[in-house]
Each structure stands twice: as structure tokens, then as C-alpha cells.
Amino acid sequence: MKKQNIERAYQLAKEQYAEIGINTDRAMAKLAKIPVSLHCWQGDDVGGYEKVGAELSGGGIQATGNYPGKARTIDELRMDVEKALSLIPGRHRLNLHACYIDNGGKYIDRNEMQPRHFQSWIDWAKANKLGMDFNPTYFSHPLAADGFTLSHPDKGVRNFWIEHGIACRKIAAAMGKQLDNTAVTNFWIPDGYKDIPADRTSPRQRLTDSLDKIFAEKINPKFNLDAVESKLFGIGAESYTVGSHEFYMGYAVSRQKLLCLDAGHYHPTEMISEKISSVLMFCPELLLHVSRPVRWDSDHVVILNDELFAIAQELVRSGKLDKVHIGLDFFDASINRIAAWVIGTRNMIKALLYALLEPYDALKKMEQKMEFTGRLAWMEELKTLPFGAVWDYYCMKKNVPVGSAWFAEVKQYEANVLSKRS
Ligand code: RNT
Ligand code: ZN
């Protein structure tokens, strides 16, 4: 697209939005301040670089596909993330899982991980001006092989995983402190039964106790915040999930932790966009795992669909963007992995821009006056305003490719770099 045309289209769009009381420049300035946390695990299909035990997955986490070029080493992963970030407007974050440890070739077990094993990641993040978030890894390990971790009936197994949780909070705090940028540590465990349980209570009592032990130490919230993520089911754990929505909603509210809402972790007709306002009433802050479930928790690449618009609208309308941490959680191994990051992240940002261009106060006023016809009429008309022209201009101003131009860069990178990986 010609620069001149992007500018002309933007000027017209700006006037059109001004007619309904929206300042597009102000919307773009707000947008630039919203970070999205890019999940490292899209780059290598949730493998990690521990080497030992890395082949065990478990917990219903499953990347499918065998598109060539996945990152085989930490250096390759960093290179790929840098490439993706160069095609995404704005400043963002990296969300790292503990199994992406830089152990220098010597296996370090999960309960023995220390901040120094993540120093190279922190240095890299600093050099790239990225914030970081963190996740203990409660899967792909012999002690998670029977499907139970923090709620395991065996005290020794539980203790091992409690130690991992404690270690991870310290690592995240080091990230937050060194980067001068709060890290969010998200706890997700796969624990659950394949078939109908007799005792639904004991595993939940054990999980509560384990979490309380992990969170016993106070950590400066400037450095680290803790989040807990619920789930409905996993492969091999279809009948009962210890950390269900009710469990973690109750846990997060009673302990004043962040709740993590993953878009794929509910019944197919339940939408997380509908849950955000309730959670924000009772939890201090919120973490999102923006994902796209197709028939199940399939973690497809996020597209610009109704639910993504709805999620972004809820965040913007709530007026609590500073209390919401936006993370992505998808992994598709059947397409170019860098394109997957770029498509999903650009879509998240586009949806936020759309929400920032909405005359929310006017809609709210109509609603308060019970003018539902007007509300519907307006919501529909807003959909065809020239939001794409603002998005293109935003990309240009942020020095990233406009429109589909990013794709040519990904193809070039594929030819030059990815295709050489075996
Ligand atoms: C699994 C959860 C969890 C993971 C990541 C890798 O169902 O969504 O968030 O996807 O921790
Ligand atoms: Zn998730």
C-alpha cells in the first residue's frame, strides 16, 4: 500500500470517527500502552529445552501438525520471537514456561530451578525492551506422568511440585525486579480423572493446601503477581478436573490472587468475554489466555471473530485495562509458527483498537434510558466504520508492515532460516 494512500484513508477515517465523538489519535495513543504477552510455546510446539523428559507431554496439551522449521534451541526461539515482534506494532512481553530453562546443557530438575538459570532470558528481554511473565511447568515430567501434581495423593510427589511452584515465584520475582516490570506467574496444573471419581473432595483439599504452601511467602507485588488458571477437562482427564472454574474462582477471591481465564477452558457456548466483568468485581486483577477453541480446547490461532471483539470490548469498557494482563495461549504446529504468532497477536491488537474506537458512553446512555432499538442500531452501524484505515495507519506509524505485507517477510524468513532447520 502506498504511504500516501494510507495517510489519505486515515484522514477520512479520522473525520468520520470525529463525527461520533471519537478521537482516533487518542485511541492509538491508548492502544500503544497495552502490552500483549507472547507465549514462547507457540515457537516449538510446547516442547521446551530441558532435554530430559521433554518428550512426555500430558495434561491434554497437544500441538498437532508437523510444519517444518520449529525452533530447536533457545537461540532459534529467540530469533523467531524477534522476527515475530518486528511485524507486530507496539511494545509487548514474553511469556515463558519453566521448561524453557537455559540449563547450559546440564539437567536441572523442576524443584531446583533458580533465577540464574533464567538470567540469559532476562538479559535478552532487557535488550529487546520486553517485559516477562512466567509459568511453572506441571507437565512433561515423570512425576506428572500419572496425571496428578499438586493434588497427588502421594505427599512426596506433592512436595516436589510445591517446591517447583516456590522456585518459580522466585524466578518470576527476579524477572520483575531486574526488568523493573511486574511479572505474572500463572499456575496451571493438569490434575484430573479420566473416569468418574468416587471422591471429588480430597484432591481439591490437597490442591488448596499445596497452593497455600506455594503462596505462603510474601513477594513484593511490584515484582511478581500470582494467577491461577482453571480448566474444564483435558485429554485423559475428561471426567473430573481438580482445578475447575468454581475451585479457582473461590481460591482467587479468598486469597486475592489473579484469576486466569483461558478462552478454551469452558463449555463450548460459554464465553470468557461474559465472565470478565464478574471476575473484576471480586479479584484484584485478571489474567487472560486468549485462545480459540474449535470444538474443544484445541488452542487454534486467534482470529478476529466475534468473541475476540467482545473480549477487547469488555477490557476497554471496564475502564480497568491497568488491572488486566493479556496473554495469548495457542499453538498450531501445522502452519508457519512465526505467522501464527503474528496473526494471533495482530488480531488481539486490532480488536483492542476496534474497542477503543467505540462511543461507549453514548451506548451506555442509551441503555440506561432503555433505548434498546438505538443501542442495536448503533452497534450495527459501528461495525462498518473505517476501522481498517486506522489500523493501517497505526502499523505505519509503529514502523511495522501494513496489511498483508508482513507475510512476505515471513516467507522470506522461512526460505532463509526456517527451511534450513531439520
Ligand atoms: C492448558 C493451559 C495452559 C497451557 C500453557 C502451556 O490447557 O491452557 O495455560 O496452555 O501453560
Ligand atoms: Zn491457558
GROMACS .gro file of C-alpha atoms and ligand atoms in nm:
model
  434
    1MET     CA    1   0.000   0.000   0.000
    2LYS     CA    2   0.125   0.347  -0.086
    3LYS     CA    3   0.216   0.563   0.214
    4GLN     CA    4   0.019   0.850   0.068
    5ASN     CA    5  -0.294   0.638   0.041
    6ILE     CA    6  -0.262   0.513   0.397
    7GLU     CA    7  -0.248   0.872   0.512
    8ARG     CA    8  -0.541   0.985   0.299
    9ALA     CA    9  -0.756   0.696   0.413
   10TYR     CA   10  -0.665   0.774   0.771
   11GLN     CA   11  -0.759   1.143   0.740
   12LEU     CA   12  -1.104   1.048   0.612
   13ALA     CA   13  -1.146   0.787   0.884
   14LYS     CA   14  -1.038   1.035   1.148
   15GLU     CA   15  -1.308   1.280   1.036
   16GLN     CA   16  -1.572   1.011   1.027
   17TYR     CA   17  -1.488   0.897   1.380
   18ALA     CA   18  -1.477   1.258   1.499
   19GLU     CA   19  -1.839   1.293   1.387
   20ILE     CA   20  -1.937   1.038   1.651
   21GLY     CA   21  -1.713   1.194   1.913
   22ILE     CA   22  -1.416   0.960   1.883
   23ASN     CA   23  -1.062   1.090   1.867
   24THR     CA   24  -0.863   0.836   1.667
   25ASP     CA   25  -0.523   0.978   1.767
   26ARG     CA   26  -0.614   0.936   2.131
   27ALA     CA   27  -0.733   0.581   2.069
   28MET     CA   28  -0.400   0.494   1.906
   29ALA     CA   29  -0.206   0.650   2.194
   30LYS     CA   30  -0.402   0.433   2.440
   31LEU     CA   31  -0.351   0.126   2.225
   32ALA     CA   32   0.025   0.175   2.225
   33LYS     CA   33   0.023   0.139   2.604
   34ILE     CA   34  -0.144  -0.205   2.611
   35PRO     CA   35   0.110  -0.489   2.617
   36VAL     CA   36   0.026  -0.836   2.497
   37SER     CA   37   0.223  -1.126   2.642
   38LEU     CA   38   0.350  -1.352   2.363
   39HIS     CA   39   0.365  -1.714   2.470
   40CYS     CA   40   0.703  -1.871   2.399
   41TRP     CA   41   0.543  -2.211   2.346
   42GLN     CA   42   0.399  -2.135   2.001
   43GLY     CA   43   0.757  -2.139   1.870
   44ASP     CA   44   0.837  -2.503   1.942
   45ASP     CA   45   0.500  -2.676   1.997
   46VAL     CA   46   0.522  -2.666   2.380
   47GLY     CA   47   0.842  -2.870   2.389
   48GLY     CA   48   1.084  -2.668   2.598
   49TYR     CA   49   1.460  -2.711   2.623
   50GLU     CA   50   1.520  -2.923   2.928
   51LYS     CA   51   1.605  -3.220   2.707
   52VAL     CA   52   1.533  -3.482   2.977
   53GLY     CA   53   1.166  -3.569   2.989
   54ALA     CA   54   1.081  -3.321   2.719
   55GLU     CA   55   0.907  -3.579   2.509
   56LEU     CA   56   0.644  -3.658   2.771
   57SER     CA   57   0.356  -3.422   2.722
   58GLY     CA   58   0.043  -3.493   2.922
   59GLY     CA   59  -0.233  -3.285   3.068
   60GLY     CA   60  -0.421  -3.271   2.743
   61ILE     CA   61  -0.175  -3.023   2.598
   62GLN     CA   62  -0.129  -3.129   2.243
   63ALA     CA   63   0.016  -2.946   1.948
   64THR     CA   64  -0.080  -3.112   1.623
   65GLY     CA   65   0.089  -3.077   1.286
   66ASN     CA   66   0.441  -3.113   1.154
   67TYR     CA   67   0.512  -2.791   0.966
   68PRO     CA   68   0.889  -2.767   0.922
   69GLY     CA   69   1.109  -2.512   1.094
   70LYS     CA   70   1.027  -2.524   1.463
   71ALA     CA   71   1.282  -2.366   1.697
   72ARG     CA   72   1.519  -2.641   1.813
   73THR     CA   73   1.721  -2.433   2.055
   74ILE     CA   74   1.679  -2.132   2.280
   75ASP     CA   75   1.876  -1.920   2.034
   76GLU     CA   76   1.648  -2.019   1.750
   77LEU     CA   77   1.341  -1.948   1.960
   78ARG     CA   78   1.469  -1.600   2.050
   79MET     CA   79   1.546  -1.526   1.688
   80ASP     CA   80   1.195  -1.633   1.589
   81VAL     CA   81   1.030  -1.425   1.861
   82GLU     CA   82   1.234  -1.124   1.750
   83LYS     CA   83   1.120  -1.179   1.393
   84ALA     CA   84   0.756  -1.201   1.502
   85LEU     CA   85   0.786  -0.890   1.719
   86SER     CA   86   0.929  -0.694   1.427
   87LEU     CA   87   0.596  -0.748   1.248
   88ILE     CA   88   0.371  -0.655   1.539
   89PRO     CA   89   0.304  -0.291   1.633
   90GLY     CA   90   0.377  -0.176   1.989
   91ARG     CA   91   0.585  -0.294   2.286
   92HIS     CA   92   0.498  -0.630   2.430
   93ARG     CA   93   0.603  -0.908   2.667
   94LEU     CA   94   0.736  -1.261   2.656
   95ASN     CA   95   0.555  -1.530   2.849
   96LEU     CA   96   0.799  -1.806   2.939
   97HIS     CA   97   0.736  -2.155   3.072
   98ALA     CA   98   0.980  -2.303   3.322
   99CYS     CA   99   1.066  -2.585   3.078
  100TYR     CA  100   1.237  -2.323   2.859
  101ILE     CA  101   1.514  -2.306   3.119
  102ASP     CA  102   1.863  -2.223   2.997
  103ASN     CA  103   2.039  -2.503   3.189
  104GLY     CA  104   2.360  -2.483   2.989
  105GLY     CA  105   2.329  -2.849   2.891
  106LYS     CA  106   2.309  -2.984   3.248
  107TYR     CA  107   1.966  -3.110   3.354
  108ILE     CA  108   1.821  -2.914   3.644
  109ASP     CA  109   1.511  -3.068   3.793
  110ARG     CA  110   1.198  -2.857   3.830
  111ASN     CA  111   1.229  -2.817   4.207
  112GLU     CA  112   1.585  -2.695   4.177
  113MET     CA  113   1.539  -2.421   3.923
  114GLN     CA  114   1.681  -2.084   4.021
  115PRO     CA  115   1.676  -1.731   3.884
  116ARG     CA  116   2.028  -1.778   3.750
  117HIS     CA  117   1.901  -2.045   3.510
  118PHE     CA  118   1.683  -1.778   3.352
  119GLN     CA  119   1.937  -1.497   3.356
  120SER     CA  120   2.004  -1.524   2.982
  121TRP     CA  121   1.632  -1.485   2.917
  122ILE     CA  122   1.615  -1.180   3.142
  123ASP     CA  123   1.916  -1.026   2.969
  124TRP     CA  124   1.762  -1.097   2.631
  125ALA     CA  125   1.430  -0.946   2.740
  126LYS     CA  126   1.607  -0.636   2.867
  127ALA     CA  127   1.800  -0.598   2.541
  128ASN     CA  128   1.473  -0.627   2.349
  129LYS     CA  129   1.281  -0.396   2.586
  130LEU     CA  130   1.032  -0.667   2.675
  131GLY     CA  131   0.852  -0.737   2.999
  132MET     CA  132   0.834  -1.101   3.105
  133ASP     CA  133   0.576  -1.334   3.253
  134PHE     CA  134   0.631  -1.682   3.385
  135ASN     CA  135   0.472  -2.025   3.428
  136PRO     CA  136   0.571  -2.324   3.637
  137THR     CA  137   0.559  -2.635   3.418
  138TYR     CA  138   0.337  -2.902   3.568
  139PHE     CA  139   0.351  -3.140   3.271
  140SER     CA  140   0.613  -3.316   3.056
  141HIS     CA  141   0.781  -3.469   3.360
  142PRO     CA  142   0.799  -3.823   3.506
  143LEU     CA  143   0.635  -3.701   3.829
  144ALA     CA  144   0.338  -3.570   3.629
  145ALA     CA  145   0.308  -3.885   3.420
  146ASP     CA  146   0.010  -4.027   3.610
  147GLY     CA  147  -0.184  -3.706   3.565
  148PHE     CA  148  -0.157  -3.563   3.917
  149THR     CA  149   0.079  -3.299   4.055
  150LEU     CA  150  -0.020  -3.054   4.330
  151SER     CA  151  -0.322  -3.268   4.423
  152HIS     CA  152  -0.137  -3.601   4.405
  153PRO     CA  153  -0.229  -3.842   4.687
  154ASP     CA  154   0.141  -3.903   4.749
  155LYS     CA  155   0.291  -3.642   4.977
  156GLY     CA  156   0.638  -3.677   4.824
  157VAL     CA  157   0.508  -3.602   4.475
  158ARG     CA  158   0.307  -3.309   4.605
  159ASN     CA  159   0.606  -3.168   4.785
  160PHE     CA  160   0.818  -3.188   4.472
  161TRP     CA  161   0.561  -2.981   4.284
  162ILE     CA  162   0.517  -2.739   4.574
  163GLU     CA  163   0.891  -2.679   4.560
  164HIS     CA  164   0.865  -2.616   4.188
  165GLY     CA  165   0.596  -2.355   4.248
  166ILE     CA  166   0.801  -2.183   4.516
  167ALA     CA  167   1.107  -2.183   4.289
  168CYS     CA  168   0.909  -2.035   4.003
  169ARG     CA  169   0.775  -1.743   4.204
  170LYS     CA  170   1.133  -1.652   4.295
  171ILE     CA  171   1.240  -1.672   3.932
  172ALA     CA  172   0.949  -1.451   3.825
  173ALA     CA  173   1.026  -1.202   4.101
  174ALA     CA  174   1.384  -1.179   3.971
  175MET     CA  175   1.245  -1.111   3.624
  176GLY     CA  176   1.012  -0.842   3.755
  177LYS     CA  177   1.280  -0.679   3.963
  178GLN     CA  178   1.555  -0.677   3.703
  179LEU     CA  179   1.328  -0.561   3.424
  180ASP     CA  180   1.151  -0.311   3.651
  181ASN     CA  181   0.828  -0.453   3.514
  182THR     CA  182   0.590  -0.673   3.714
  183ALA     CA  183   0.585  -1.037   3.608
  184VAL     CA  184   0.272  -1.250   3.634
  185THR     CA  185   0.326  -1.613   3.732
  186ASN     CA  186   0.043  -1.834   3.612
  187PHE     CA  187  -0.033  -2.165   3.779
  188TRP     CA  188  -0.198  -2.427   3.565
  189ILE     CA  189  -0.195  -2.796   3.655
  190PRO     CA  190  -0.338  -3.087   3.454
  191ASP     CA  191  -0.471  -3.286   3.753
  192GLY     CA  192  -0.787  -3.482   3.687
  193TYR     CA  193  -0.951  -3.819   3.635
  194LYS     CA  194  -1.030  -3.991   3.309
  195ASP     CA  195  -1.331  -4.163   3.458
  196ILE     CA  196  -1.594  -4.075   3.716
  197PRO     CA  197  -1.435  -4.024   4.056
  198ALA     CA  198  -1.565  -4.151   4.386
  199ASP     CA  199  -1.408  -3.874   4.589
  200ARG     CA  200  -1.424  -3.529   4.437
  201THR     CA  201  -1.332  -3.354   4.757
  202SER     CA  202  -0.993  -3.483   4.871
  203PRO     CA  203  -0.796  -3.377   4.560
  204ARG     CA  204  -0.940  -3.027   4.596
  205GLN     CA  205  -0.845  -3.015   4.964
  206ARG     CA  206  -0.493  -3.123   4.872
  207LEU     CA  207  -0.471  -2.866   4.592
  208THR     CA  208  -0.583  -2.588   4.828
  209ASP     CA  209  -0.321  -2.691   5.079
  210SER     CA  210  -0.044  -2.713   4.815
  211LEU     CA  211  -0.128  -2.372   4.672
  212ASP     CA  212  -0.135  -2.216   5.019
  213LYS     CA  213   0.213  -2.356   5.080
  214ILE     CA  214   0.341  -2.221   4.749
  215PHE     CA  215   0.199  -1.875   4.819
  216ALA     CA  216   0.299  -1.868   5.187
  217GLU     CA  217   0.595  -1.641   5.121
  218LYS     CA  218   0.500  -1.280   5.055
  219ILE     CA  219   0.657  -1.143   4.740
  220ASN     CA  220   0.658  -0.775   4.657
  221PRO     CA  221   0.365  -0.731   4.413
  222LYS     CA  222   0.578  -0.484   4.221
  223PHE     CA  223   0.792  -0.778   4.112
  224ASN     CA  224   0.552  -1.070   4.091
  225LEU     CA  225   0.178  -1.137   4.087
  226ASP     CA  226   0.029  -1.486   4.103
  227ALA     CA  227  -0.252  -1.613   3.884
  228VAL     CA  228  -0.442  -1.944   3.888
  229GLU     CA  229  -0.594  -2.099   3.575
  230SER     CA  230  -0.893  -2.331   3.574
  231LYS     CA  231  -0.989  -2.585   3.313
  232LEU     CA  232  -1.288  -2.793   3.219
  233PHE     CA  233  -1.119  -3.113   3.101
  234GLY     CA  234  -0.811  -3.247   2.929
  235ILE     CA  235  -0.731  -3.546   2.711
  236GLY     CA  236  -0.719  -3.836   2.954
  237ALA     CA  237  -0.888  -3.626   3.221
  238GLU     CA  238  -1.237  -3.598   3.077
  239SER     CA  239  -1.449  -3.667   3.381
  240TYR     CA  240  -1.309  -3.453   3.657
  241THR     CA  241  -1.066  -3.161   3.678
  242VAL     CA  242  -0.941  -3.076   4.025
  243GLY     CA  243  -0.882  -2.709   3.937
  244SER     CA  244  -1.224  -2.636   3.795
  245HIS     CA  245  -1.366  -2.287   3.739
  246GLU     CA  246  -1.554  -2.284   4.070
  247PHE     CA  247  -1.246  -2.409   4.252
  248TYR     CA  248  -1.015  -2.137   4.126
  249MET     CA  249  -1.274  -1.860   4.132
  250GLY     CA  250  -1.319  -1.937   4.501
  251TYR     CA  251  -0.948  -1.972   4.558
  252ALA     CA  252  -0.856  -1.650   4.379
  253VAL     CA  253  -1.125  -1.448   4.556
  254SER     CA  254  -1.049  -1.584   4.901
  255ARG     CA  255  -0.670  -1.539   4.861
  256GLN     CA  256  -0.695  -1.224   4.647
  257LYS     CA  257  -0.497  -1.378   4.363
  258LEU     CA  258  -0.541  -1.314   3.993
  259LEU     CA  259  -0.776  -1.547   3.811
  260CYS     CA  260  -0.668  -1.661   3.466
  261LEU     CA  261  -0.949  -1.703   3.215
  262ASP     CA  262  -0.849  -1.920   2.920
  263ALA     CA  263  -1.091  -1.891   2.627
  264GLY     CA  264  -1.071  -2.266   2.566
  265HIS     CA  265  -1.143  -2.382   2.918
  266TYR     CA  266  -1.522  -2.368   2.933
  267HIS     CA  267  -1.820  -2.538   2.781
  268PRO     CA  268  -1.842  -2.453   2.409
  269THR     CA  269  -2.120  -2.197   2.446
  270GLU     CA  270  -1.964  -2.026   2.748
  271MET     CA  271  -1.759  -1.719   2.657
  272ILE     CA  272  -1.489  -1.561   2.871
  273SER     CA  273  -1.595  -1.216   2.747
  274GLU     CA  274  -1.906  -1.271   2.955
  275LYS     CA  275  -1.703  -1.355   3.267
  276ILE     CA  276  -1.459  -1.062   3.273
  277SER     CA  277  -1.687  -0.811   3.445
  278SER     CA  278  -1.780  -1.058   3.719
  279VAL     CA  279  -1.422  -1.161   3.791
  280LEU     CA  280  -1.309  -0.798   3.805
  281MET     CA  281  -1.570  -0.734   4.075
  282PHE     CA  282  -1.401  -0.970   4.318
  283CYS     CA  283  -1.043  -1.040   4.207
  284PRO     CA  284  -0.782  -0.766   4.230
  285GLU     CA  285  -0.658  -0.825   3.877
  286LEU     CA  286  -0.719  -1.058   3.589
  287LEU     CA  287  -0.507  -1.264   3.351
  288LEU     CA  288  -0.637  -1.374   3.014
  289HIS     CA  289  -0.525  -1.663   2.799
  290VAL     CA  290  -0.666  -1.556   2.468
  291SER     CA  291  -0.709  -1.866   2.259
  292ARG     CA  292  -0.954  -2.015   2.009
  293PRO     CA  293  -1.120  -2.343   2.091
  294VAL     CA  294  -1.257  -2.535   1.794
  295ARG     CA  295  -1.494  -2.800   1.930
  296TRP     CA  296  -1.261  -2.849   2.226
  297ASP     CA  297  -0.963  -2.677   2.393
  298SER     CA  298  -0.776  -2.701   2.065
  299ASP     CA  299  -0.570  -2.382   2.100
  300HIS     CA  300  -0.616  -2.264   1.743
  301VAL     CA  301  -0.459  -1.934   1.636
  302VAL     CA  302  -0.670  -1.641   1.748
  303ILE     CA  303  -0.873  -1.489   1.466
  304LEU     CA  304  -1.067  -1.164   1.454
  305ASN     CA  305  -1.403  -1.316   1.542
  306ASP     CA  306  -1.699  -1.201   1.749
  307GLU     CA  307  -1.554  -1.336   2.073
  308LEU     CA  308  -1.222  -1.158   2.025
  309PHE     CA  309  -1.406  -0.829   1.966
  310ALA     CA  310  -1.620  -0.899   2.272
  311ILE     CA  311  -1.318  -0.971   2.492
  312ALA     CA  312  -1.148  -0.648   2.385
  313GLN     CA  313  -1.468  -0.450   2.434
  314GLU     CA  314  -1.507  -0.582   2.787
  315LEU     CA  315  -1.150  -0.486   2.872
  316VAL     CA  316  -1.184  -0.135   2.734
  317ARG     CA  317  -1.537  -0.076   2.862
  318SER     CA  318  -1.442  -0.192   3.213
  319GLY     CA  319  -1.201   0.101   3.240
  320LYS     CA  320  -0.964  -0.141   3.417
  321LEU     CA  321  -0.710  -0.209   3.145
  322ASP     CA  322  -0.438  -0.150   3.402
  323LYS     CA  323  -0.572  -0.444   3.605
  324VAL     CA  324  -0.587  -0.687   3.314
  325HIS     CA  325  -0.294  -0.884   3.181
  326ILE     CA  326  -0.343  -1.005   2.827
  327GLY     CA  327  -0.167  -1.330   2.746
  328LEU     CA  328  -0.201  -1.545   2.439
  329ASP     CA  329  -0.228  -1.922   2.453
  330PHE     CA  330  -0.243  -2.108   2.124
  331PHE     CA  331  -0.013  -2.346   1.944
  332ASP     CA  332  -0.055  -2.464   1.591
  333ALA     CA  333   0.218  -2.687   1.451
  334SER     CA  334   0.052  -2.722   1.111
  335ILE     CA  335   0.139  -2.372   0.984
  336ASN     CA  336   0.440  -2.141   0.994
  337ARG     CA  337   0.487  -2.078   1.366
  338ILE     CA  338   0.602  -1.719   1.327
  339ALA     CA  339   0.299  -1.642   1.113
  340ALA     CA  340   0.086  -1.799   1.388
  341TRP     CA  341   0.225  -1.554   1.645
  342VAL     CA  342   0.192  -1.259   1.409
  343ILE     CA  343  -0.165  -1.338   1.305
  344GLY     CA  344  -0.286  -1.401   1.660
  345THR     CA  345  -0.113  -1.104   1.817
  346ARG     CA  346  -0.204  -0.857   1.543
  347ASN     CA  347  -0.563  -0.971   1.578
  348MET     CA  348  -0.562  -0.914   1.953
  349ILE     CA  349  -0.431  -0.561   1.897
  350LYS     CA  350  -0.681  -0.496   1.618
  351ALA     CA  351  -0.967  -0.599   1.843
  352LEU     CA  352  -0.843  -0.362   2.113
  353LEU     CA  353  -0.826  -0.079   1.861
  354TYR     CA  354  -1.182  -0.153   1.749
  355ALA     CA  355  -1.294  -0.136   2.112
  356LEU     CA  356  -1.106   0.190   2.169
  357LEU     CA  357  -1.289   0.344   1.872
  358GLU     CA  358  -1.630   0.272   2.018
  359PRO     CA  359  -1.854   0.555   2.150
  360TYR     CA  360  -1.909   0.361   2.471
  361ASP     CA  361  -2.054   0.648   2.674
  362ALA     CA  362  -2.321   0.709   2.412
  363LEU     CA  363  -2.413   0.342   2.403
  364LYS     CA  364  -2.426   0.329   2.781
  365LYS     CA  365  -2.651   0.633   2.797
  366MET     CA  366  -2.896   0.482   2.551
  367GLU     CA  367  -2.901   0.165   2.752
  368GLN     CA  368  -2.970   0.349   3.075
  369LYS     CA  369  -3.267   0.515   2.908
  370MET     CA  370  -3.385   0.172   2.792
  371GLU     CA  371  -3.340   0.277   2.429
  372PHE     CA  372  -3.262  -0.073   2.311
  373THR     CA  373  -3.353  -0.009   1.949
  374GLY     CA  374  -3.100   0.271   1.930
  375ARG     CA  375  -2.837   0.059   2.102
  376LEU     CA  376  -2.877  -0.219   1.846
  377ALA     CA  377  -2.888   0.024   1.553
  378TRP     CA  378  -2.566   0.192   1.667
  379MET     CA  379  -2.379  -0.125   1.748
  380GLU     CA  380  -2.450  -0.249   1.396
  381GLU     CA  381  -2.355   0.077   1.222
  382LEU     CA  382  -2.025   0.091   1.412
  383LYS     CA  383  -1.917  -0.234   1.252
  384THR     CA  384  -1.867  -0.077   0.909
  385LEU     CA  385  -1.686   0.240   1.012
  386PRO     CA  386  -1.335   0.262   0.856
  387PHE     CA  387  -1.152   0.095   1.142
  388GLY     CA  388  -0.914  -0.077   0.896
  389ALA     CA  389  -0.781   0.261   0.784
  390VAL     CA  390  -0.691   0.349   1.143
  391TRP     CA  391  -0.526   0.009   1.191
  392ASP     CA  392  -0.315   0.051   0.875
  393TYR     CA  393  -0.207   0.398   0.982
  394TYR     CA  394  -0.119   0.268   1.330
  395CYS     CA  395   0.103  -0.004   1.178
  396MET     CA  396   0.274   0.250   0.955
  397LYS     CA  397   0.339   0.486   1.248
  398LYS     CA  398   0.482   0.198   1.451
  399ASN     CA  399   0.713   0.103   1.164
  400VAL     CA  400   0.574  -0.244   1.104
  401PRO     CA  401   0.437  -0.378   0.775
  402VAL     CA  402   0.092  -0.253   0.673
  403GLY     CA  403  -0.176  -0.500   0.568
  404SER     CA  404  -0.056  -0.833   0.437
  405ALA     CA  405   0.297  -0.705   0.371
  406TRP     CA  406   0.421  -0.885   0.685
  407PHE     CA  407   0.352  -1.218   0.516
  408ALA     CA  408   0.618  -1.165   0.250
  409GLU     CA  409   0.870  -1.110   0.529
  410VAL     CA  410   0.769  -1.432   0.699
  411LYS     CA  411   0.802  -1.622   0.371
  412GLN     CA  412   1.146  -1.476   0.321
  413TYR     CA  413   1.249  -1.575   0.673
  414GLU     CA  414   1.113  -1.921   0.607
  415ALA     CA  415   1.325  -1.952   0.293
  416ASN     CA  416   1.639  -1.809   0.452
  417VAL     CA  417   1.620  -1.952   0.802
  418LEU     CA  418   1.341  -2.195   0.887
  419SER     CA  419   1.377  -2.421   0.584
  420LYS     CA  420   1.739  -2.488   0.684
  421ARG     CA  421   1.630  -2.644   1.015
  422SER     CA  422   1.591  -3.019   1.003
  423RNT     C1  423  -0.351  -2.579   2.931
  423RNT     C2  424  -0.347  -2.436   2.972
  423RNT     C3  425  -0.211  -2.378   2.990
  423RNT     C4  426  -0.113  -2.416   2.883
  423RNT     C5  427   0.018  -2.344   2.891
  423RNT     C6  428   0.123  -2.406   2.804
  423RNT     O1  429  -0.475  -2.621   2.896
  423RNT     O2  430  -0.420  -2.359   2.882
  423RNT     O3  431  -0.221  -2.241   3.004
  423RNT     O4  432  -0.165  -2.400   2.755
  423RNT     O5  433   0.057  -2.335   3.021
  424ZN      ZN  434  -0.408  -2.146   2.910
   0.00000   0.00000   0.00000
